[in-house]
PDB file of C-alpha atoms in Angstrom:
ATOM      1  CA  UNK A   1    -100.073 -62.458 -38.986  1.00  0.00           C
ATOM      2  CA  UNK A   2    -102.211 -59.833 -37.297  1.00  0.00           C
ATOM      3  CA  UNK A   3    -100.389 -58.134 -33.846  1.00  0.00           C
ATOM      4  CA  UNK A   4    -102.659 -55.688 -31.362  1.00  0.00           C
ATOM      5  CA  UNK A   5    -101.437 -52.324 -32.070  1.00  0.00           C
ATOM      6  CA  UNK A   6    -104.223 -50.977 -30.167  1.00  0.00           C
ATOM      7  CA  UNK A   7    -106.371 -51.899 -26.531  1.00  0.00           C
ATOM      8  CA  UNK A   8    -109.759 -50.221 -26.966  1.00  0.00           C
ATOM      9  CA  UNK A   9    -112.342 -49.381 -23.668  1.00  0.00           C
ATOM     10  CA  UNK A  10    -115.382 -50.682 -25.596  1.00  0.00           C
ATOM     11  CA  UNK A  11    -117.128 -51.414 -28.672  1.00  0.00           C
ATOM     12  CA  UNK A  12    -116.989 -47.743 -29.448  1.00  0.00           C
ATOM     13  CA  UNK A  13    -113.363 -46.561 -29.466  1.00  0.00           C
ATOM     14  CA  UNK A  14    -112.743 -49.834 -31.464  1.00  0.00           C
ATOM     15  CA  UNK A  15    -114.939 -49.010 -34.249  1.00  0.00           C
ATOM     16  CA  UNK A  16    -113.351 -45.376 -34.533  1.00  0.00           C
ATOM     17  CA  UNK A  17    -109.462 -45.921 -34.501  1.00  0.00           C
ATOM     18  CA  UNK A  18    -110.795 -49.638 -37.046  1.00  0.00           C
ATOM     19  CA  UNK A  19    -112.908 -46.297 -39.046  1.00  0.00           C
ATOM     20  CA  UNK A  20    -109.455 -44.579 -38.913  1.00  0.00           C
ATOM     21  CA  UNK A  21    -106.884 -47.228 -39.838  1.00  0.00           C
ATOM     22  CA  UNK A  22    -108.668 -47.710 -42.886  1.00  0.00           C
ATOM     23  CA  UNK A  23    -109.390 -44.328 -43.760  1.00  0.00           C
ATOM     24  CA  UNK A  24    -106.123 -44.685 -44.070  1.00  0.00           C
ATOM     25  CA  UNK A  25    -105.965 -47.908 -46.102  1.00  0.00           C
ATOM     26  CA  UNK A  26    -104.414 -50.686 -43.171  1.00  0.00           C
ATOM     27  CA  UNK A  27    -106.836 -53.142 -42.979  1.00  0.00           C
ATOM     28  CA  UNK A  28    -107.902 -53.686 -39.592  1.00  0.00           C
ATOM     29  CA  UNK A  29    -109.909 -56.298 -37.283  1.00  0.00           C
ATOM     30  CA  UNK A  30    -111.473 -55.828 -33.462  1.00  0.00           C
ATOM     31  CA  UNK A  31    -111.245 -59.071 -31.550  1.00  0.00           C
ATOM     32  CA  UNK A  32    -112.747 -59.011 -28.040  1.00  0.00           C
ATOM     33  CA  UNK A  33    -110.637 -59.392 -25.236  1.00  0.00           C
ATOM     34  CA  UNK A  34    -110.537 -62.999 -24.042  1.00  0.00           C
ATOM     35  CA  UNK A  35    -109.724 -61.034 -20.625  1.00  0.00           C
ATOM     36  CA  UNK A  36    -112.301 -57.830 -20.299  1.00  0.00           C
ATOM     37  CA  UNK A  37    -114.888 -58.426 -17.414  1.00  0.00           C
ATOM     38  CA  UNK A  38    -117.373 -57.832 -19.169  1.00  0.00           C
ATOM     39  CA  UNK A  39    -119.899 -58.684 -22.856  1.00  0.00           C
ATOM     40  CA  UNK A  40    -120.797 -57.272 -25.806  1.00  0.00           C
ATOM     41  CA  UNK A  41    -120.610 -53.247 -26.226  1.00  0.00           C
ATOM     42  CA  UNK A  42    -118.887 -52.141 -22.801  1.00  0.00           C
ATOM     43  CA  UNK A  43    -116.422 -55.552 -23.632  1.00  0.00           C
ATOM     44  CA  UNK A  44    -112.695 -54.384 -23.557  1.00  0.00           C
ATOM     45  CA  UNK A  45    -111.847 -55.137 -28.036  1.00  0.00           C
ATOM     46  CA  UNK A  46    -108.771 -55.526 -29.150  1.00  0.00           C
ATOM     47  CA  UNK A  47    -107.775 -53.195 -31.999  1.00  0.00           C
ATOM     48  CA  UNK A  48    -104.968 -55.731 -34.993  1.00  0.00           C
ATOM     49  CA  UNK A  49    -103.627 -54.628 -37.345  1.00  0.00           C
ATOM     50  CA  UNK A  50    -101.497 -56.892 -40.413  1.00  0.00           C
ATOM     51  CA  UNK A  51     -97.264 -56.888 -38.903  1.00  0.00           C
ATOM     52  CA  UNK A  52     -96.398 -55.452 -42.207  1.00  0.00           C
ATOM     53  CA  UNK A  53     -98.359 -53.256 -41.246  1.00  0.00           C
ATOM     54  CA  UNK A  54     -96.889 -51.926 -37.456  1.00  0.00           C
ATOM     55  CA  UNK A  55     -93.867 -49.199 -39.256  1.00  0.00           C
ATOM     56  CA  UNK A  56     -96.832 -47.138 -41.596  1.00  0.00           C
ATOM     57  CA  UNK A  57     -98.883 -47.338 -38.494  1.00  0.00           C
ATOM     58  CA  UNK A  58     -96.713 -45.792 -35.721  1.00  0.00           C
ATOM     59  CA  UNK A  59     -95.647 -43.768 -38.664  1.00  0.00           C
ATOM     60  CA  UNK A  60     -99.349 -42.643 -38.923  1.00  0.00           C
ATOM     61  CA  UNK A  61     -99.711 -42.439 -34.584  1.00  0.00           C
ATOM     62  CA  UNK A  62     -96.918 -40.146 -34.465  1.00  0.00           C
ATOM     63  CA  UNK A  63     -98.575 -37.460 -37.110  1.00  0.00           C
ATOM     64  CA  UNK A  64    -101.399 -37.576 -35.254  1.00  0.00           C
TER      65      UNK A  64
END
């Protein structure tokens, strides 16, 4: 199961989070927030990770 770890204000920031997490070995998916008032590149995105990696990401973010 995938869980949301972050919300990004647009696709560019979402891609940056994805690259960061994947660089740490964490599989990452991006999903357009269905509640986003805009669409496309300027839409709000949800950054998702596997549920079992949640504790790893929290530790990575704590150290960053």
